[in-house]
PDB file of C-alpha atoms in Angstrom:
ATOM      1  CA  UNK V   1       0.000   0.000   0.000  1.00 75.00           C
ATOM      2  CA  UNK V   2       0.846   3.674   0.019  1.00 84.00           C
ATOM      3  CA  UNK V   3       3.422   5.018   2.498  1.00 90.00           C
ATOM      4  CA  UNK V   4       3.394   8.731   3.292  1.00 94.00           C
ATOM      5  CA  UNK V   5       6.231  10.295   5.258  1.00 94.00           C
ATOM      6  CA  UNK V   6       5.968  13.792   6.703  1.00 96.00           C
ATOM      7  CA  UNK V   7       8.619  16.153   8.048  1.00 96.00           C
ATOM      8  CA  UNK V   8       9.263  17.827  10.379  1.00 96.00           C
ATOM      9  CA  UNK V   9       7.281  16.389  13.252  1.00 94.00           C
ATOM     10  CA  UNK V  10       7.369  19.731  15.056  1.00 96.00           C
ATOM     11  CA  UNK V  11       7.949  23.217  13.712  1.00 98.00           C
ATOM     12  CA  UNK V  12       8.207  26.433  15.665  1.00 98.00           C
ATOM     13  CA  UNK V  13       8.190  29.776  13.863  1.00 97.00           C
ATOM     14  CA  UNK V  14       7.861  33.416  14.802  1.00 98.00           C
ATOM     15  CA  UNK V  15       4.647  35.182  13.869  1.00 97.00           C
ATOM     16  CA  UNK V  16       4.966  36.600  10.372  1.00 97.00           C
ATOM     17  CA  UNK V  17       7.546  34.067   9.235  1.00 97.00           C
ATOM     18  CA  UNK V  18       6.874  31.330   6.690  1.00 98.00           C
ATOM     19  CA  UNK V  19       6.409  27.639   7.474  1.00 98.00           C
ATOM     20  CA  UNK V  20       7.068  24.719   5.150  1.00 98.00           C
ATOM     21  CA  UNK V  21       5.985  21.123   5.725  1.00 98.00           C
ATOM     22  CA  UNK V  22       7.134  18.373   3.392  1.00 98.00           C
ATOM     23  CA  UNK V  23       5.710  14.973   2.510  1.00 97.00           C
ATOM     24  CA  UNK V  24       6.846  12.121   0.325  1.00 97.00           C
ATOM     25  CA  UNK V  25       4.749   9.268  -1.003  1.00 96.00           C
ATOM     26  CA  UNK V  26       5.609   5.867  -2.399  1.00 95.00           C
ATOM     27  CA  UNK V  27       2.784   4.957  -4.797  1.00 92.00           C
ATOM     28  CA  UNK V  28       3.313   6.567  -8.186  1.00 92.00           C
ATOM     29  CA  UNK V  29      -0.388   5.964  -8.936  1.00 91.00           C
ATOM     30  CA  UNK V  30      -1.454   8.418  -6.203  1.00 92.00           C
ATOM     31  CA  UNK V  31      -3.151  11.368  -7.822  1.00 91.00           C
ATOM     32  CA  UNK V  32      -4.765  13.432  -5.079  1.00 92.00           C
ATOM     33  CA  UNK V  33      -2.982  15.132  -2.193  1.00 95.00           C
ATOM     34  CA  UNK V  34      -4.996  16.933   0.497  1.00 94.00           C
ATOM     35  CA  UNK V  35      -3.747  18.780   3.560  1.00 96.00           C
ATOM     36  CA  UNK V  36      -5.667  18.808   6.809  1.00 95.00           C
ATOM     37  CA  UNK V  37      -5.416  21.040   9.865  1.00 96.00           C
ATOM     38  CA  UNK V  38      -6.328  19.605  13.239  1.00 93.00           C
ATOM     39  CA  UNK V  39      -6.721  21.767  16.294  1.00 93.00           C
ATOM     40  CA  UNK V  40      -6.379  20.152  19.700  1.00 88.00           C
ATOM     41  CA  UNK V  41      -9.165  17.653  20.357  1.00 83.00           C
ATOM     42  CA  UNK V  42     -11.013  18.506  17.160  1.00 88.00           C
ATOM     43  CA  UNK V  43     -11.636  16.856  13.822  1.00 90.00           C
ATOM     44  CA  UNK V  44      -9.225  17.388  10.923  1.00 91.00           C
ATOM     45  CA  UNK V  45     -10.364  20.053   8.483  1.00 93.00           C
ATOM     46  CA  UNK V  46      -9.363  20.222   4.840  1.00 93.00           C
ATOM     47  CA  UNK V  47      -7.371  23.377   4.135  1.00 95.00           C
ATOM     48  CA  UNK V  48      -6.067  22.831   0.619  1.00 95.00           C
ATOM     49  CA  UNK V  49      -5.632  20.023  -1.879  1.00 93.00           C
ATOM     50  CA  UNK V  50      -3.910  19.392  -5.186  1.00 93.00           C
ATOM     51  CA  UNK V  51      -4.388  16.903  -7.962  1.00 90.00           C
ATOM     52  CA  UNK V  52      -1.605  15.332  -9.937  1.00 85.00           C
ATOM     53  CA  UNK V  53      -2.336  17.309 -13.097  1.00 84.00           C
ATOM     54  CA  UNK V  54      -1.076  20.563 -11.543  1.00 84.00           C
ATOM     55  CA  UNK V  55       2.209  21.503  -9.904  1.00 91.00           C
ATOM     56  CA  UNK V  56       1.095  24.283  -7.585  1.00 94.00           C
ATOM     57  CA  UNK V  57      -2.054  25.645  -6.003  1.00 94.00           C
ATOM     58  CA  UNK V  58      -2.457  28.717  -3.864  1.00 96.00           C
ATOM     59  CA  UNK V  59      -5.201  29.967  -1.559  1.00 94.00           C
ATOM     60  CA  UNK V  60      -4.384  33.260   0.145  1.00 95.00           C
ATOM     61  CA  UNK V  61      -1.534  32.547   2.593  1.00 97.00           C
ATOM     62  CA  UNK V  62      -1.474  28.817   1.903  1.00 98.00           C
ATOM     63  CA  UNK V  63       0.101  27.087  -1.067  1.00 98.00           C
ATOM     64  CA  UNK V  64       0.849  23.497  -1.992  1.00 97.00           C
ATOM     65  CA  UNK V  65       3.434  22.300  -4.489  1.00 97.00           C
ATOM     66  CA  UNK V  66       3.690  18.866  -6.057  1.00 96.00           C
ATOM     67  CA  UNK V  67       6.652  17.182  -7.723  1.00 95.00           C
ATOM     68  CA  UNK V  68       5.335  13.984  -9.282  1.00 93.00           C
ATOM     69  CA  UNK V  69       8.735  12.863 -10.541  1.00 93.00           C
ATOM     70  CA  UNK V  70      10.261  13.025  -7.080  1.00 94.00           C
ATOM     71  CA  UNK V  71       7.000  11.967  -5.419  1.00 95.00           C
ATOM     72  CA  UNK V  72       6.919  14.752  -2.908  1.00 95.00           C
ATOM     73  CA  UNK V  73       4.613  17.609  -2.061  1.00 97.00           C
ATOM     74  CA  UNK V  74       4.842  20.508   0.328  1.00 98.00           C
ATOM     75  CA  UNK V  75       2.632  22.904   2.247  1.00 98.00           C
ATOM     76  CA  UNK V  76       3.719  26.530   2.448  1.00 98.00           C
ATOM     77  CA  UNK V  77       2.174  28.981   4.905  1.00 98.00           C
ATOM     78  CA  UNK V  78       3.263  32.598   4.600  1.00 97.00           C
ATOM     79  CA  UNK V  79       2.838  35.419   7.110  1.00 98.00           C
ATOM     80  CA  UNK V  80       2.033  32.931   9.864  1.00 98.00           C
ATOM     81  CA  UNK V  81      -0.345  33.907  12.635  1.00 97.00           C
ATOM     82  CA  UNK V  82      -0.879  32.406  16.112  1.00 96.00           C
ATOM     83  CA  UNK V  83      -4.165  30.888  14.931  1.00 96.00           C
ATOM     84  CA  UNK V  84      -2.184  28.819  12.427  1.00 97.00           C
ATOM     85  CA  UNK V  85      -0.876  26.815  15.393  1.00 97.00           C
ATOM     86  CA  UNK V  86      -2.209  23.265  15.013  1.00 97.00           C
ATOM     87  CA  UNK V  87      -1.224  19.835  13.750  1.00 95.00           C
ATOM     88  CA  UNK V  88      -1.075  19.551   9.982  1.00 97.00           C
ATOM     89  CA  UNK V  89      -1.472  16.271   8.105  1.00 96.00           C
ATOM     90  CA  UNK V  90      -0.696  15.492   4.512  1.00 96.00           C
ATOM     91  CA  UNK V  91      -2.347  12.612   2.715  1.00 95.00           C
ATOM     92  CA  UNK V  92      -2.180  10.781  -0.582  1.00 94.00           C
ATOM     93  CA  UNK V  93      -4.828   8.896  -2.486  1.00 90.00           C
ATOM     94  CA  UNK V  94      -4.873   7.008  -5.773  1.00 85.00           C
ATOM     95  CA  UNK V  95      -8.577   7.460  -6.096  1.00 72.00           C
ATOM     96  CA  UNK V  96      -9.614   3.827  -5.620  1.00 66.00           C
ATOM     97  CA  UNK V  97     -12.495   4.137  -3.182  1.00 70.00           C
ATOM     98  CA  UNK V  98     -10.905   7.429  -2.177  1.00 77.00           C
ATOM     99  CA  UNK V  99      -8.773   5.843   0.529  1.00 86.00           C
ATOM    100  CA  UNK V 100      -6.447   8.368   2.105  1.00 89.00           C
ATOM    101  CA  UNK V 101      -3.084   7.499   3.572  1.00 91.00           C
ATOM    102  CA  UNK V 102      -1.935  10.111   6.025  1.00 92.00           C
ATOM    103  CA  UNK V 103       1.462  11.329   7.125  1.00 94.00           C
ATOM    104  CA  UNK V 104       2.331  11.290  10.809  1.00 92.00           C
ATOM    105  CA  UNK V 105       1.580  14.981  11.272  1.00 94.00           C
ATOM    106  CA  UNK V 106       3.476  18.203  11.960  1.00 96.00           C
ATOM    107  CA  UNK V 107       2.808  20.210  15.073  1.00 96.00           C
ATOM    108  CA  UNK V 108       3.165  23.855  14.104  1.00 98.00           C
ATOM    109  CA  UNK V 109       3.662  26.415  16.842  1.00 98.00           C
ATOM    110  CA  UNK V 110       3.508  30.083  15.839  1.00 97.00           C
ATOM    111  CA  UNK V 111       4.988  32.279  18.543  1.00 96.00           C
ATOM    112  CA  UNK V 112       3.520  35.773  18.895  1.00 92.00           C
TER     113      UNK V 112
ATOM    114  CA  UNK O   1     -26.397  20.220   3.247  1.00 80.00           C
ATOM    115  CA  UNK O   2     -24.548  17.131   4.321  1.00 80.00           C
ATOM    116  CA  UNK O   3     -23.670  16.473   7.953  1.00 90.00           C
ATOM    117  CA  UNK O   4     -21.924  13.649   9.726  1.00 93.00           C
ATOM    118  CA  UNK O   5     -22.691  12.612  13.279  1.00 93.00           C
ATOM    119  CA  UNK O   6     -20.481  10.499  15.460  1.00 95.00           C
ATOM    120  CA  UNK O   7     -21.068   9.367  19.041  1.00 92.00           C
ATOM    121  CA  UNK O   8     -20.234   9.120  21.804  1.00 93.00           C
ATOM    122  CA  UNK O   9     -17.678  11.912  22.085  1.00 93.00           C
ATOM    123  CA  UNK O  10     -15.739  10.234  24.875  1.00 95.00           C
ATOM    124  CA  UNK O  11     -15.751   6.717  26.248  1.00 96.00           C
ATOM    125  CA  UNK O  12     -13.872   4.966  29.025  1.00 97.00           C
ATOM    126  CA  UNK O  13     -14.121   1.209  28.876  1.00 97.00           C
ATOM    127  CA  UNK O  14     -12.449  -1.619  30.832  1.00 97.00           C
ATOM    128  CA  UNK O  15     -10.224  -4.135  29.115  1.00 97.00           C
ATOM    129  CA  UNK O  16     -12.249  -7.056  27.809  1.00 97.00           C
ATOM    130  CA  UNK O  17     -15.487  -5.110  27.445  1.00 97.00           C
ATOM    131  CA  UNK O  18     -17.331  -4.731  24.119  1.00 97.00           C
ATOM    132  CA  UNK O  19     -17.368  -1.602  21.986  1.00 96.00           C
ATOM    133  CA  UNK O  20     -19.838  -0.002  19.624  1.00 96.00           C
ATOM    134  CA  UNK O  21     -19.227   3.374  17.976  1.00 96.00           C
ATOM    135  CA  UNK O  22     -21.769   4.765  15.568  1.00 96.00           C
ATOM    136  CA  UNK O  23     -21.530   7.174  12.682  1.00 96.00           C
ATOM    137  CA  UNK O  24     -24.342   8.478  10.507  1.00 96.00           C
ATOM    138  CA  UNK O  25     -24.378  10.783   7.514  1.00 95.00           C
ATOM    139  CA  UNK O  26     -27.271  13.015   6.498  1.00 94.00           C
ATOM    140  CA  UNK O  27     -28.065  14.777   3.283  1.00 91.00           C
ATOM    141  CA  UNK O  28     -26.420  12.402   0.838  1.00 90.00           C
ATOM    142  CA  UNK O  29     -26.929   8.946  -0.597  1.00 90.00           C
ATOM    143  CA  UNK O  30     -24.513   6.075  -1.185  1.00 92.00           C
ATOM    144  CA  UNK O  31     -21.491   7.730   0.410  1.00 93.00           C
ATOM    145  CA  UNK O  32     -18.123   6.096   0.871  1.00 93.00           C
ATOM    146  CA  UNK O  33     -17.591   5.676   4.617  1.00 95.00           C
ATOM    147  CA  UNK O  34     -14.365   5.294   6.567  1.00 95.00           C
ATOM    148  CA  UNK O  35     -13.110   4.616  10.076  1.00 96.00           C
ATOM    149  CA  UNK O  36      -9.740   6.023  11.109  1.00 94.00           C
ATOM    150  CA  UNK O  37      -7.860   5.750  14.380  1.00 94.00           C
ATOM    151  CA  UNK O  38      -5.442   8.304  15.710  1.00 89.00           C
ATOM    152  CA  UNK O  39      -3.173   7.165  18.524  1.00 82.00           C
ATOM    153  CA  UNK O  40      -1.868   9.863  20.876  1.00 76.00           C
ATOM    154  CA  UNK O  41       0.551  12.130  19.017  1.00 73.00           C
ATOM    155  CA  UNK O  42       0.353  10.033  15.881  1.00 76.00           C
ATOM    156  CA  UNK O  43      -1.139  10.193  12.408  1.00 84.00           C
ATOM    157  CA  UNK O  44      -4.434   8.826  11.169  1.00 90.00           C
ATOM    158  CA  UNK O  45      -4.549   5.146  10.364  1.00 91.00           C
ATOM    159  CA  UNK O  46      -7.239   3.831   8.015  1.00 91.00           C
ATOM    160  CA  UNK O  47      -9.065   0.942   9.697  1.00 94.00           C
ATOM    161  CA  UNK O  48     -12.078   0.191   7.485  1.00 95.00           C
ATOM    162  CA  UNK O  49     -13.843   1.570   4.465  1.00 93.00           C
ATOM    163  CA  UNK O  50     -17.185   0.841   2.868  1.00 94.00           C
ATOM    164  CA  UNK O  51     -18.575   1.619  -0.571  1.00 92.00           C
ATOM    165  CA  UNK O  52     -22.058   0.276   0.076  1.00 93.00           C
ATOM    166  CA  UNK O  53     -24.419  -1.510   2.450  1.00 95.00           C
ATOM    167  CA  UNK O  54     -22.821  -4.651   3.798  1.00 93.00           C
ATOM    168  CA  UNK O  55     -19.557  -3.994   1.941  1.00 94.00           C
ATOM    169  CA  UNK O  56     -16.660  -3.644   4.362  1.00 94.00           C
ATOM    170  CA  UNK O  57     -12.948  -3.694   3.606  1.00 92.00           C
ATOM    171  CA  UNK O  58     -10.321  -3.865   6.307  1.00 90.00           C
ATOM    172  CA  UNK O  59      -6.980  -2.171   5.951  1.00 84.00           C
ATOM    173  CA  UNK O  60      -5.137  -3.689   8.890  1.00 79.00           C
ATOM    174  CA  UNK O  61      -5.652  -6.818  10.983  1.00 70.00           C
ATOM    175  CA  UNK O  62      -6.883  -5.885  14.411  1.00 79.00           C
ATOM    176  CA  UNK O  63      -9.250  -6.471  17.262  1.00 88.00           C
ATOM    177  CA  UNK O  64     -11.992  -4.416  15.631  1.00 94.00           C
ATOM    178  CA  UNK O  65     -14.746  -4.967  13.096  1.00 95.00           C
ATOM    179  CA  UNK O  66     -17.064  -2.684  11.145  1.00 96.00           C
ATOM    180  CA  UNK O  67     -20.549  -2.985   9.752  1.00 97.00           C
ATOM    181  CA  UNK O  68     -22.778  -0.930   7.501  1.00 97.00           C
ATOM    182  CA  UNK O  69     -26.363  -2.021   8.151  1.00 96.00           C
ATOM    183  CA  UNK O  70     -27.872   0.991   6.359  1.00 96.00           C
ATOM    184  CA  UNK O  71     -26.696   3.246   3.553  1.00 96.00           C
ATOM    185  CA  UNK O  72     -25.698   6.114   5.819  1.00 95.00           C
ATOM    186  CA  UNK O  73     -24.781   4.233   8.983  1.00 97.00           C
ATOM    187  CA  UNK O  74     -21.343   2.904   9.830  1.00 97.00           C
ATOM    188  CA  UNK O  75     -20.561   1.058  13.061  1.00 97.00           C
ATOM    189  CA  UNK O  76     -17.221   0.178  14.615  1.00 96.00           C
ATOM    190  CA  UNK O  77     -17.256  -2.717  17.067  1.00 96.00           C
ATOM    191  CA  UNK O  78     -15.135  -4.925  19.225  1.00 96.00           C
ATOM    192  CA  UNK O  79     -16.070  -7.974  21.248  1.00 96.00           C
ATOM    193  CA  UNK O  80     -13.227  -7.543  23.755  1.00 96.00           C
ATOM    194  CA  UNK O  81     -11.260  -4.318  24.019  1.00 96.00           C
ATOM    195  CA  UNK O  82      -7.491  -4.265  24.492  1.00 95.00           C
ATOM    196  CA  UNK O  83      -5.422  -1.489  26.063  1.00 94.00           C
ATOM    197  CA  UNK O  84      -3.922  -0.857  22.625  1.00 91.00           C
ATOM    198  CA  UNK O  85      -7.383   0.014  21.265  1.00 93.00           C
ATOM    199  CA  UNK O  86      -7.233   3.365  23.052  1.00 93.00           C
ATOM    200  CA  UNK O  87      -7.196   6.333  20.724  1.00 93.00           C
ATOM    201  CA  UNK O  88      -9.204   8.938  18.887  1.00 93.00           C
ATOM    202  CA  UNK O  89     -11.585   7.322  16.408  1.00 95.00           C
ATOM    203  CA  UNK O  90     -12.770   9.319  13.452  1.00 95.00           C
ATOM    204  CA  UNK O  91     -15.490   8.501  10.993  1.00 96.00           C
ATOM    205  CA  UNK O  92     -15.407  10.159   7.581  1.00 94.00           C
ATOM    206  CA  UNK O  93     -17.433  10.216   4.408  1.00 93.00           C
ATOM    207  CA  UNK O  94     -16.845  11.109   0.796  1.00 90.00           C
ATOM    208  CA  UNK O  95     -18.848  11.232  -2.394  1.00 86.00           C
ATOM    209  CA  UNK O  96     -18.573   8.123  -4.569  1.00 79.00           C
ATOM    210  CA  UNK O  97     -15.996   8.897  -7.199  1.00 73.00           C
ATOM    211  CA  UNK O  98     -15.247  12.260  -5.655  1.00 72.00           C
ATOM    212  CA  UNK O  99     -12.381  13.761  -3.752  1.00 75.00           C
ATOM    213  CA  UNK O 100     -12.031  14.976  -0.208  1.00 79.00           C
ATOM    214  CA  UNK O 101     -13.304  13.779   3.121  1.00 86.00           C
ATOM    215  CA  UNK O 102     -15.511  15.256   5.746  1.00 90.00           C
ATOM    216  CA  UNK O 103     -14.657  13.958   9.182  1.00 93.00           C
ATOM    217  CA  UNK O 104     -16.965  13.428  12.119  1.00 94.00           C
ATOM    218  CA  UNK O 105     -16.166  15.033  15.449  1.00 93.00           C
ATOM    219  CA  UNK O 106     -14.456  11.909  16.761  1.00 93.00           C
ATOM    220  CA  UNK O 107     -14.693   9.582  19.751  1.00 95.00           C
ATOM    221  CA  UNK O 108     -11.929   9.559  22.315  1.00 94.00           C
ATOM    222  CA  UNK O 109     -11.725   5.993  23.619  1.00 95.00           C
ATOM    223  CA  UNK O 110      -9.707   5.156  26.699  1.00 96.00           C
ATOM    224  CA  UNK O 111      -9.372   1.506  27.609  1.00 96.00           C
ATOM    225  CA  UNK O 112      -8.437   1.017  31.258  1.00 97.00           C
TER     226      UNK O 112
END
């Protein structure tokens, strides 16, 4: 099956700085890559996603890049704010029954 | 609009006791349904998925089972809980053939 690795496990940045979280996947047939944000004790919420037919997608301060050849994708958050503090999960799916395989998560701490 | 309900929110059960967690989806028909488990400080592990009534696929061997008695109802069960079954259990749904999940609010299970 698919194996998704995520780095770093923890990330601490100063408010206003940028944060980058990286994921690699093993299944070259994976074609959909969502990112989820999970606040403490709450359900994961989709924040951005990308499909394999594009290399980059941006939504305000959040962007995701995908390198299919290298099988890695990254989440970029610019101008970080304290409310960005949460655990972020990447995932990969090849579309069969829409099964997601998640990375181990990155705990982002934005210091005011 | 579609909503997903999951209960109970928290549960403390003794080792060896049975388990039943329920998830229901409203406002859609024939959804794909999923059960994930999140151990403390870890990522989300896919346990079961279902593409239709009575159709259950297991991702990993374990002490748990799942059932889908109705189109929009998904149940996670165990006959005898183990300490290692503790975790945060999340139900999710997606559109057949679509992308993206919506997660339920989760059940925090502590086996003592």
